[in-house]
Coordinates of C-alpha atoms and ligand atoms in Angstrom, one line a residue:
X1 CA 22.0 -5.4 83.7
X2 CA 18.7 -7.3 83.4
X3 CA 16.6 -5.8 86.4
X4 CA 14.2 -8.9 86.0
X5 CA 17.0 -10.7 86.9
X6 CA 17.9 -8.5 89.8
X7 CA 14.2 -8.0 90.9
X8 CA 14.1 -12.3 91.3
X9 CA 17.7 -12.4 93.0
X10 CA 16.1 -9.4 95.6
X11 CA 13.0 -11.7 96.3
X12 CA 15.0 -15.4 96.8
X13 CA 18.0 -14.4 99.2
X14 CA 19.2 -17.6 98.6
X15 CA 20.3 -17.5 95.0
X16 CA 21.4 -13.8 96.0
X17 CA 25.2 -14.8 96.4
X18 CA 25.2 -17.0 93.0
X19 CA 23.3 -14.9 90.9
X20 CA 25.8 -11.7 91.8
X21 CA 28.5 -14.1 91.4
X22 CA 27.4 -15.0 88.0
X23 CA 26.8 -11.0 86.8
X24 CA 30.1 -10.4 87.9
X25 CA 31.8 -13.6 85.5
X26 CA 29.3 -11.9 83.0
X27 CA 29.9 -8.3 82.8
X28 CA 30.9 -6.5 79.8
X29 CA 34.2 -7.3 79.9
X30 CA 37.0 -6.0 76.9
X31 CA 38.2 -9.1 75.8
X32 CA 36.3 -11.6 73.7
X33 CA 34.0 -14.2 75.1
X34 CA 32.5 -17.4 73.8
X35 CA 28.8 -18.3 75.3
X36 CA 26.2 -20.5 74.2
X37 CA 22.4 -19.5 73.4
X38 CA 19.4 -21.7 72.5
X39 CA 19.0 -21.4 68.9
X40 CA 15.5 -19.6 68.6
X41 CA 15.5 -19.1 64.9
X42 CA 17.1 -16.7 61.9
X43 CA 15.8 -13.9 63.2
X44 CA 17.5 -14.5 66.8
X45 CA 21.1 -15.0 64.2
X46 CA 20.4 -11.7 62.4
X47 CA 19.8 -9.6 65.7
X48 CA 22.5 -10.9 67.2
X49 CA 24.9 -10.7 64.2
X50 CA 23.2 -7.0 63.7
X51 CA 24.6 -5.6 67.1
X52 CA 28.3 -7.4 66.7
X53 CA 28.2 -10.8 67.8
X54 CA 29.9 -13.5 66.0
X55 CA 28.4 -17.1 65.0
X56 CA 30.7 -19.3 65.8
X57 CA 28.9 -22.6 65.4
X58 CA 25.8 -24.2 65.7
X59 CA 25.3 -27.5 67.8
X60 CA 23.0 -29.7 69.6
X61 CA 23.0 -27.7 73.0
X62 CA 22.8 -24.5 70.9
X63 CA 24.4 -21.4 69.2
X64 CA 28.0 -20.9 69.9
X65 CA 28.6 -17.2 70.1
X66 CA 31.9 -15.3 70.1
X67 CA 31.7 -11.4 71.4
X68 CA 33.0 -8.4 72.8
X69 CA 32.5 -5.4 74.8
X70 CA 28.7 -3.4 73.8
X71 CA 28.3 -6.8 71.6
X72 CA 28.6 -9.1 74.6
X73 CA 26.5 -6.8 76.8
X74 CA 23.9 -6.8 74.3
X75 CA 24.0 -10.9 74.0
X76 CA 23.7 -11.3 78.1
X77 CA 20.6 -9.2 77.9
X78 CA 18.4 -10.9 76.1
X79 CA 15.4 -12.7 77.5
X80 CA 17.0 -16.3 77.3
X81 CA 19.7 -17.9 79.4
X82 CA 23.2 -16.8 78.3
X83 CA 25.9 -19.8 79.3
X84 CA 29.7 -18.4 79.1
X85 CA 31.7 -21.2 78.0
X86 CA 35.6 -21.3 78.4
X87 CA 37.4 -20.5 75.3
X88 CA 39.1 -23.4 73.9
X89 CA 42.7 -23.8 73.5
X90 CA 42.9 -27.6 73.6
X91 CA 46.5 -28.3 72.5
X92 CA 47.2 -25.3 71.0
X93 CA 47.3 -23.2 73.6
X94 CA 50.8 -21.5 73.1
X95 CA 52.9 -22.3 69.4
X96 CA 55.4 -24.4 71.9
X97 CA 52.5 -26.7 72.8
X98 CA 52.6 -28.3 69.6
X99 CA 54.9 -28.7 66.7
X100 CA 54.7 -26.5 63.4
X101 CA 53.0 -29.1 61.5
X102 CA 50.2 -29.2 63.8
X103 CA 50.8 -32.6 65.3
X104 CA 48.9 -35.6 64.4
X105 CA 47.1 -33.4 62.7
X106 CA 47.9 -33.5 58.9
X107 CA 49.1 -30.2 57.4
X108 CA 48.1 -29.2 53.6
X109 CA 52.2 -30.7 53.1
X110 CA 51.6 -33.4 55.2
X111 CA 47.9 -34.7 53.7
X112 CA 49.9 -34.2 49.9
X113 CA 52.4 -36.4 50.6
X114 CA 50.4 -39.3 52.8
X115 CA 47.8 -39.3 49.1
X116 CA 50.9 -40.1 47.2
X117 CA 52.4 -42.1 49.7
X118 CA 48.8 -44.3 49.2
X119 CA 49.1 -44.1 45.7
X120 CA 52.6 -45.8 45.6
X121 CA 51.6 -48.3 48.6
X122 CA 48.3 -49.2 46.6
X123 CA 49.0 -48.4 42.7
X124 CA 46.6 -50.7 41.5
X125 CA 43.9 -49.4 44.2
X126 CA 44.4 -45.6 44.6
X127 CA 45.1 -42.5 42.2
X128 CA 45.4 -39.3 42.7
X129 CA 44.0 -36.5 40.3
X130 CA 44.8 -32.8 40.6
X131 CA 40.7 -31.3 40.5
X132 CA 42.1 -27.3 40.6
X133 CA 44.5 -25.0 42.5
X134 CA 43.8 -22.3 45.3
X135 CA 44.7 -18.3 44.0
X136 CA 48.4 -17.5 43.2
X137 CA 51.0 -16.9 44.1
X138 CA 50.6 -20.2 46.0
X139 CA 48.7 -22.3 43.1
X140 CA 48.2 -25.2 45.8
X141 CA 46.5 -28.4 44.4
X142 CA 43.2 -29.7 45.4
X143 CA 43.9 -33.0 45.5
X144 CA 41.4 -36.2 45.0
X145 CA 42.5 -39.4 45.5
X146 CA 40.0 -42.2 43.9
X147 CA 39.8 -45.5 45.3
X148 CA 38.0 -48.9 43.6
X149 CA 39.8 -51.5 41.7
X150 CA 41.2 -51.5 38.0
X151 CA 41.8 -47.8 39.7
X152 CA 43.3 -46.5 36.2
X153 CA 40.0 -47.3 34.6
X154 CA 36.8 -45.5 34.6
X155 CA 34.4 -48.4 35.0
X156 CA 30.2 -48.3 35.2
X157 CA 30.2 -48.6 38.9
X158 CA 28.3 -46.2 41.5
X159 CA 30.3 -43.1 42.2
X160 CA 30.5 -41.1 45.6
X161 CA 32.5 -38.6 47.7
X162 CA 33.9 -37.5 50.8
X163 CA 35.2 -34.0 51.3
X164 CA 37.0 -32.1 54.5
X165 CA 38.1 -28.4 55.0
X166 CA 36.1 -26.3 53.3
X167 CA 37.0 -23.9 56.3
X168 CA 40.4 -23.5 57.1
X169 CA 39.8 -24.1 60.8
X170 CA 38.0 -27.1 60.9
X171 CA 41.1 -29.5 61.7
X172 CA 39.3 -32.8 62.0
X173 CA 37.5 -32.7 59.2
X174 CA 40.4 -33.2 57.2
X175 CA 41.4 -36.1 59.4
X176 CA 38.2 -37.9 58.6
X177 CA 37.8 -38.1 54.7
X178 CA 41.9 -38.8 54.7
X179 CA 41.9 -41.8 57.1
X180 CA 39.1 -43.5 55.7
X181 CA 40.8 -43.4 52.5
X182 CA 44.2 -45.1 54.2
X183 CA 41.2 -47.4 56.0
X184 CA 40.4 -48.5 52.8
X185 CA 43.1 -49.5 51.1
X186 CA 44.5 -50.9 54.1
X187 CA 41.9 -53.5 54.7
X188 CA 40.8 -54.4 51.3
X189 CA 41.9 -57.9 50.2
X190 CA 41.2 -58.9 54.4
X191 CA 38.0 -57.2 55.5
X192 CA 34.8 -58.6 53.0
X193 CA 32.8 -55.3 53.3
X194 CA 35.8 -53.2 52.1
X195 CA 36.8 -55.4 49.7
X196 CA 33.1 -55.7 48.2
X197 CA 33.0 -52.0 48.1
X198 CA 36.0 -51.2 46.6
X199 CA 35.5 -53.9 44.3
X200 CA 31.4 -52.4 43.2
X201 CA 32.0 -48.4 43.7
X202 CA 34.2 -45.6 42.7
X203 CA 35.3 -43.8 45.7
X204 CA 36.6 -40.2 45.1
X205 CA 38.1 -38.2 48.5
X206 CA 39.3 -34.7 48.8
X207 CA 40.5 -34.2 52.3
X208 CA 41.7 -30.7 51.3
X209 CA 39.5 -28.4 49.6
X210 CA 40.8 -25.6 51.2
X211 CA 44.6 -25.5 50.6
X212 CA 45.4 -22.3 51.1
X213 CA 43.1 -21.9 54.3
X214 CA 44.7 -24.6 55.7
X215 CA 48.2 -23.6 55.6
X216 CA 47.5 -20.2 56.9
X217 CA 45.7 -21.6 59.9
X218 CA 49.4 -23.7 60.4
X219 CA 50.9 -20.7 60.4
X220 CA 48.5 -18.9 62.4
X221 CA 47.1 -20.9 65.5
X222 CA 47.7 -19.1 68.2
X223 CA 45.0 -17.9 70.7
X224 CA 41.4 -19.5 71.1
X225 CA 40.5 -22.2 68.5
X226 CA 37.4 -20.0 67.5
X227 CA 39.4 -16.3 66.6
X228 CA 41.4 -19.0 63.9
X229 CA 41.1 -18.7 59.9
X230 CA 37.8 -20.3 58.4
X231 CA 37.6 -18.4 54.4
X232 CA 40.1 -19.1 51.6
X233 CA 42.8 -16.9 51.3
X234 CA 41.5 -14.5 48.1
X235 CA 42.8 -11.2 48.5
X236 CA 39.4 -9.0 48.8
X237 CA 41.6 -5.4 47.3
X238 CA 40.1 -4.0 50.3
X239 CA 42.6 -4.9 53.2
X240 CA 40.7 -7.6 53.7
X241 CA 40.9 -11.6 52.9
X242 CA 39.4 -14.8 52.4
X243 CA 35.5 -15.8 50.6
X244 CA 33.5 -19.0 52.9
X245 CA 33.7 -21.4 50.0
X246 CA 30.5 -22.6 51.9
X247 CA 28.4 -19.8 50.8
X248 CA 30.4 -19.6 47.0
X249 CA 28.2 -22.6 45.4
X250 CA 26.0 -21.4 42.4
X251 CA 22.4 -23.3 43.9
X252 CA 20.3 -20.0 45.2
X253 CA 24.0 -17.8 45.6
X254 CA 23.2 -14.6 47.7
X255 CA 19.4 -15.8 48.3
X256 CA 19.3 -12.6 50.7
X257 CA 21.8 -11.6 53.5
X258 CA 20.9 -14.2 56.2
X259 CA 22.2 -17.3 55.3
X260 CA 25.3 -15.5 53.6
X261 CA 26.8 -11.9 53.9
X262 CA 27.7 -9.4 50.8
X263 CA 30.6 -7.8 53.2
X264 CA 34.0 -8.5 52.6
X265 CA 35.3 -8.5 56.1
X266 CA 32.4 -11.4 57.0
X267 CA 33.4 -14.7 57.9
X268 CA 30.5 -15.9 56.0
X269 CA 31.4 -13.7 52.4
X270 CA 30.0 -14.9 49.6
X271 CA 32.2 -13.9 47.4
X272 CA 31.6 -11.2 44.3
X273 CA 29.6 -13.3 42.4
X274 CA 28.5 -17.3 42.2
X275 CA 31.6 -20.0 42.0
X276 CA 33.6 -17.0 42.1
X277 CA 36.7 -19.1 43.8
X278 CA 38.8 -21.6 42.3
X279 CA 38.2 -24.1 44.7
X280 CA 34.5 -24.5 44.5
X281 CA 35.3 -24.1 40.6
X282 CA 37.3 -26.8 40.9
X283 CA 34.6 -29.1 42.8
X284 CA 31.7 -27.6 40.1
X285 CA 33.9 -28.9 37.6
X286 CA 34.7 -32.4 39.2
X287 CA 30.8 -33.1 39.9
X288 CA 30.0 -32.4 35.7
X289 CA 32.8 -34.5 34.6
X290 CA 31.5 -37.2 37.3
X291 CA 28.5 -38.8 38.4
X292 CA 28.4 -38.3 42.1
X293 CA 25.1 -39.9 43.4
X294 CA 25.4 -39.1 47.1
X295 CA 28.0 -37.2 49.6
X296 CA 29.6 -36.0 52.8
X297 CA 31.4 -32.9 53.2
X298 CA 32.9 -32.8 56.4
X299 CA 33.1 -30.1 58.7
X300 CA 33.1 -29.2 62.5
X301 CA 31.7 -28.9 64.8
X302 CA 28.3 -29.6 66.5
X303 CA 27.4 -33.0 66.0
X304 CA 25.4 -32.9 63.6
X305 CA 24.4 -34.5 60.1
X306 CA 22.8 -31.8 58.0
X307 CA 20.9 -31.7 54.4
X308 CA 19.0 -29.6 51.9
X309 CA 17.3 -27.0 51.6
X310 CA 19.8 -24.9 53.3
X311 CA 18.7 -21.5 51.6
X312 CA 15.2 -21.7 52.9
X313 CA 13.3 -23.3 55.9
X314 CA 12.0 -25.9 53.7
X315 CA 11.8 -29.4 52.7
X316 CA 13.3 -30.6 49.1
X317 CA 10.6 -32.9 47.4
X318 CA 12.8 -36.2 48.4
X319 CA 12.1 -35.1 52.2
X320 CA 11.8 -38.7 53.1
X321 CA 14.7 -39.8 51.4
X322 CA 17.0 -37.2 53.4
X323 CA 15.4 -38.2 56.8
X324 CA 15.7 -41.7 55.8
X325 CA 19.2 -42.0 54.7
X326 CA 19.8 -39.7 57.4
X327 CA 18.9 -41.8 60.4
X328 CA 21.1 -44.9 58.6
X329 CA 24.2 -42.8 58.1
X330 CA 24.1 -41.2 61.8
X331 CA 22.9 -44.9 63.7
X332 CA 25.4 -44.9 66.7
X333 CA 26.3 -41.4 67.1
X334 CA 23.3 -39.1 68.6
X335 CA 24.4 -36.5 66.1
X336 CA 20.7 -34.5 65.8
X337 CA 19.7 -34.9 61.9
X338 CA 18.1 -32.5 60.3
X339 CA 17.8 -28.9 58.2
X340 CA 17.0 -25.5 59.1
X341 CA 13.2 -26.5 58.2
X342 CA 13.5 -28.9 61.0
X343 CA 15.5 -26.2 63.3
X344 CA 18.7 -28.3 63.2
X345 CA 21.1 -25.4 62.3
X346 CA 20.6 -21.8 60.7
X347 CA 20.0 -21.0 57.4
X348 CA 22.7 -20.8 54.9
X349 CA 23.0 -19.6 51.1
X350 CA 25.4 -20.9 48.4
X351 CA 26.0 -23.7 50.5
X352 CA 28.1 -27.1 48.5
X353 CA 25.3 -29.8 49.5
X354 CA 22.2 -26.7 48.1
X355 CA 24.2 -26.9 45.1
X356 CA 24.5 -30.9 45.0
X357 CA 20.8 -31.7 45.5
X358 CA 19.4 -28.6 43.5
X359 CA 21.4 -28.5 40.5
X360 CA 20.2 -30.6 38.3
X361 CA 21.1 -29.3 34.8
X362 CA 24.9 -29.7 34.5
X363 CA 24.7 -32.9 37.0
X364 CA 22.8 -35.5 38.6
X365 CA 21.1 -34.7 41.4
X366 CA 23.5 -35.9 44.4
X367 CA 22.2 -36.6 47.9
X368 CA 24.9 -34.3 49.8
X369 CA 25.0 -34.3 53.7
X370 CA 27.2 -32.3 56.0
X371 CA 28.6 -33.9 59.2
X372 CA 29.4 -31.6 62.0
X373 CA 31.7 -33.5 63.6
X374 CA 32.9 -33.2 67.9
X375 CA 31.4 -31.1 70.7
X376 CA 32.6 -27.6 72.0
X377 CA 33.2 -29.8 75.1
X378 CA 35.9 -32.2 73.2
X379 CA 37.5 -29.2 71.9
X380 CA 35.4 -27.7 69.4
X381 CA 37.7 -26.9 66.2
X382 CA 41.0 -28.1 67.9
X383 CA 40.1 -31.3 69.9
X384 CA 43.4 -33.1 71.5
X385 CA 44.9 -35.0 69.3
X386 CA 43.6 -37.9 71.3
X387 CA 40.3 -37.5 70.0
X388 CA 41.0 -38.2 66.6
X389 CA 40.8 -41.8 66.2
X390 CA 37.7 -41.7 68.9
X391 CA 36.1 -39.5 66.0
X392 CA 37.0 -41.5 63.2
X393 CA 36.2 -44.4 64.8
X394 CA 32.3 -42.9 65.4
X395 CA 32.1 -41.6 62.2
X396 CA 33.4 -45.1 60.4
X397 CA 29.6 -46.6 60.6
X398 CA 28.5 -43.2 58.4
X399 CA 31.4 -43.2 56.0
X400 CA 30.5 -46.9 54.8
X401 CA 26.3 -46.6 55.0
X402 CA 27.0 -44.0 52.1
X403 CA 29.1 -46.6 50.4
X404 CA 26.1 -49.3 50.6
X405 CA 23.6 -46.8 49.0
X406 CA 26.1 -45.3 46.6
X407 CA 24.6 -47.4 43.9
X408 CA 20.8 -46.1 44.3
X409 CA 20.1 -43.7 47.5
X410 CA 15.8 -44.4 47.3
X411 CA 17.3 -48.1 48.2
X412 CA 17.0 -46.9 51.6
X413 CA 13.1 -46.2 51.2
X414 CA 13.0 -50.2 51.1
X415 CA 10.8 -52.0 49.4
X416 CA 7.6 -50.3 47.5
X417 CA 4.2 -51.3 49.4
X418 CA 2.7 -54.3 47.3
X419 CA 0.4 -52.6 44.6
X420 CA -2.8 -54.6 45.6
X421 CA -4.0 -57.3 47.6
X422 CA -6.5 -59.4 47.6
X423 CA -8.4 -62.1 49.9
X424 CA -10.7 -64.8 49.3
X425 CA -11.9 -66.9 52.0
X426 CA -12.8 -69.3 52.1
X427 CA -10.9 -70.6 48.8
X428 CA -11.5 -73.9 49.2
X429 CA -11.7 -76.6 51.7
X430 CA -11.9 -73.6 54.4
X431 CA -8.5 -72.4 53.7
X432 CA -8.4 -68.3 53.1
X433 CA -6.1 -67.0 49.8
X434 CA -4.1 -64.0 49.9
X435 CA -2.3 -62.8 46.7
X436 CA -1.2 -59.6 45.9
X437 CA 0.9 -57.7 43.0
X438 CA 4.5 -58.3 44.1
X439 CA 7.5 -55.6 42.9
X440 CA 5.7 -52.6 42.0
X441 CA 7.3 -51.7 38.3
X442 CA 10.6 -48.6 39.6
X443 CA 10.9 -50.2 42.5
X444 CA 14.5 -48.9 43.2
X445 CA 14.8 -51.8 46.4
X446 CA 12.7 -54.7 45.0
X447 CA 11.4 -57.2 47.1
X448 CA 13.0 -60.8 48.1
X449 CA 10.6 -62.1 50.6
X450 CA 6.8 -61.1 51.9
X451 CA 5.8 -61.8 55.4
X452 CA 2.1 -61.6 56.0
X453 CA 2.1 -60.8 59.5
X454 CA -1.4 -60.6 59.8
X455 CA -4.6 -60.8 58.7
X456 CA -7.6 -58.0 60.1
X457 CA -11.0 -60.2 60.7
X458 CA -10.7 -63.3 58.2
X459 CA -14.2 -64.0 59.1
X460 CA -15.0 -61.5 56.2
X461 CA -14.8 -62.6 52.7
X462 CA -12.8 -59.7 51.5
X463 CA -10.9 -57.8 53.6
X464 CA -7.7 -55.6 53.6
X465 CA -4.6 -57.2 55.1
X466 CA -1.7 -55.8 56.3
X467 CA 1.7 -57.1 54.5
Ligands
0X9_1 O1 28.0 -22.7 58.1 C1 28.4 -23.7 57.5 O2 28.9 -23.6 56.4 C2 28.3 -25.1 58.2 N1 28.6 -25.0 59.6 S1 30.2 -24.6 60.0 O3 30.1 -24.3 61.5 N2 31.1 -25.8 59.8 O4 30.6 -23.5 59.3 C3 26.8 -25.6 58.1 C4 26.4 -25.9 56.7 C5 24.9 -26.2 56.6 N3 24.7 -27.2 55.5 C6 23.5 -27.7 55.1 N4 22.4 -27.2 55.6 N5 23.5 -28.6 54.2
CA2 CA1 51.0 -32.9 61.5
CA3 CA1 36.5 -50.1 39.7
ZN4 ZN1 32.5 -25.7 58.4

């Protein structure tokens, strides 16, 4: 028990009743609990992940936490306030409450067949392309589907991807990548934006990267959405399963044991060694053989849009391209943008969007961003059903910014500052001249129009002037 606590409760008799109230809800109890702490930094993660507490997600009102018995007790006490949280069984609360294939929610069988279904709605539009397959016995595919026109050829257009379920768990974020794929092909030829971009880019999406994760979590979604699957399904030798294909990438693997863990039993193993899985083989391979320039690899939940570096509390040198690409892709959803630099989320190690800005010697450097998509409050990893066209629908405005600044992502820097600028006044017949240098040579975004909006103190004969 916290005596400060107690020793404040003594002195105010009138939050006496409450605050007993609230240490009775809270007391070390057997069974597990999920509560929310303010994020106070990696340290705060290791401490609490040290004494038994589980990480359960990050978002914007703080760190979701699930725990138990001396681990829970040892959470309450610290110094910071300690919000229990129901746990969420959304509409999975018993296996009667929804059917075996998840509901609207696509199954690995389910999202198989809907690609090929697109491929034989749309043939000249959409093709699918087996990328790799989870362990055996299973050998599942990891499916891409590409979308542009003159689909069968591999034309010198801008290429990009959207990814979903690298953990198991994270239902929606299969439910995002796949519909916007079905959105596509169903408006182009009516809606001009989709039809431009389809038309001008090569649009790869693997809702599933996960197979194997995925079905397990069909098969085994019983209980709180938060106790469910989140690794692959590798068999550890150990009595133990599964490697978080989020910590497997080969950018900074196993940095040190924060942002990834060495243990096998860890929801957050890194597996034995770097790319160690098939699956995240299977995407390594994909991103040589292509030229990605910019992603999103979908997850949940948190609402958030995260970026590089991910191993260290850093900024990458193209900083200001991240924050501003950033801010376009997440304009309408007040999802908080950021990095663990910026305190936006903890650190991680081996993580797939490390690995797509940092490696730059068997690929182009691609601008990768991760979307934590939903709140613990709609449901966390298991939102009704309801909520999944309201998430798609929020997340539509992000899937087609990337698609405008597929072709060049420093586009979104805008125009480089005119190189230099000069004023004579008066020119002639009391009339001032401005000229400057227009389209700085590299300018990714070059310029169309200047407007001089103003001019500091034309008395002067030279002066600076603001473009
Ligand atoms: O821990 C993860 O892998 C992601 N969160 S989740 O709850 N879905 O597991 C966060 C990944 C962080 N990525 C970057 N900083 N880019
Ligand atoms: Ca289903
Ligand atoms: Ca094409
Ligand atoms: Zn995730």
């Amino acid at each position: 028990m916290n005596s400060r606590r107690l020793a404040c409760a003594l002195r105010a008799t009138r939050v006496f009743i409450p605050v007993l109230v609230a240490l009775v809800g809270l007391a070390p109890v057997a069974h597990a609990a999920l509560v929310t702490v303010p994020y106070k930094g990696p340290r705060q993660i290791q401490d609490l992940e040290a004494h038994g507490a589980q990480v359960v997600a990050f978002t914007k009102e703080g760190v979701d936490i699930e725990a138990e018995g001396a681990a829970l007790a040892y959470v309450l006490s610290r110094p910071y306030p300690v919000r229990q949280v129901p746990e969420i069984q959304g509409p999975f609360a018993s296996p009667e409450a929804i059917d075996a294939n998840l509901g609207l929610y696509h199954t690995y069988d389910e999202t198989e067949s809907a690609l090929g279904t697109m491929v034989s709605t749309y043939p000249a539009l959409a093709d699918t392309i087996r990328i790799g397959r989870a362990y055996g016995p299973t050998f599942r595919n990891v499916t891409a589907i590409k979308i542009s026109d003159n689909v069968a050829t591999d034309e010198n257009e801008p290429e990009l991807l959207y990814m979903g379920n690298h953990h198991a768990r994270e239902l929606m974020s299969v439910e995002i990548p796949l519909g916007f794929a079905q959105y596509l092909l169903d408006n182009y030829g009516t809606d001009a934006t989709v039809t431009n971009y389809v038309d001008t880019r090569e649009i790869y999406i693997i809702p599933v990267l996960n197979p194997d994760g995925l079905a397990y979590v069909q098969a085994n979604h019983t209980g709180p959405s938060n106790t469910w699957w989140r690794k692959n399904r590798r068999n550890n030798g150990n009595g133990t399963f599964g490697v978080d294909l989020n910590r497997n990438y080969g950018y900074q693997w196993g940095y040190d044991n924060i942002g990834s863990s060495g243990s096998t039993s860890s929801a957050t193993y890194r597996g034995p060694s770097a790319f160690s899985e098939p699956e995240s083989q299977a995407l390594r391979d994909f991103c040589e053989e292509r030229e990605f320039t910019c992603w999103l690899s979908y997850h949940s939940y948190g609402e958030l849009l995260l970026y590089p570096w991910g191993y260290i509390s850093a900024f990458t040198p193209d900083q200001n391209v991240f924050v501003a690409l950033g801010a376009a892709l997440a304009e309408g959803t007040n999802y908080a943008v950021g990095n663990p630099a910026l305190g936006t989320i903890y650190l991680t190690n081996g993580d797939s969007d490390d690995y797509a800005y940092g490696e730059i010697m068997t690929k182009n450097k691609i601008f990768g961003f991760t979307p934590e998509v939903n709140s613990n409050a709609q449901g966390g990893f298991a939102p009704a059903e309801s909520m999944i066209q309201p998430t798609f629908d929020l997340l539509l405005n992000m899937n087609l910014t990337l698609l405008e600044y597929a072709d060049n992502p420093f586009r979104v820097l805008g125009p480089y500052e005119p190189g230099q600028y000069v004023v004579q006044a008066p020119y002639a017949n009391g009339v001032n001249r401005i000229s400057w240098t227009a389209n700085v040579p590299g300018d990714p975004n070059p310029v169309a129009t200047y407007d001089v909006e103003g001019c500091l103190d034309p008395s002067l004969s030279v002066d600076s002037c603001t473009p």
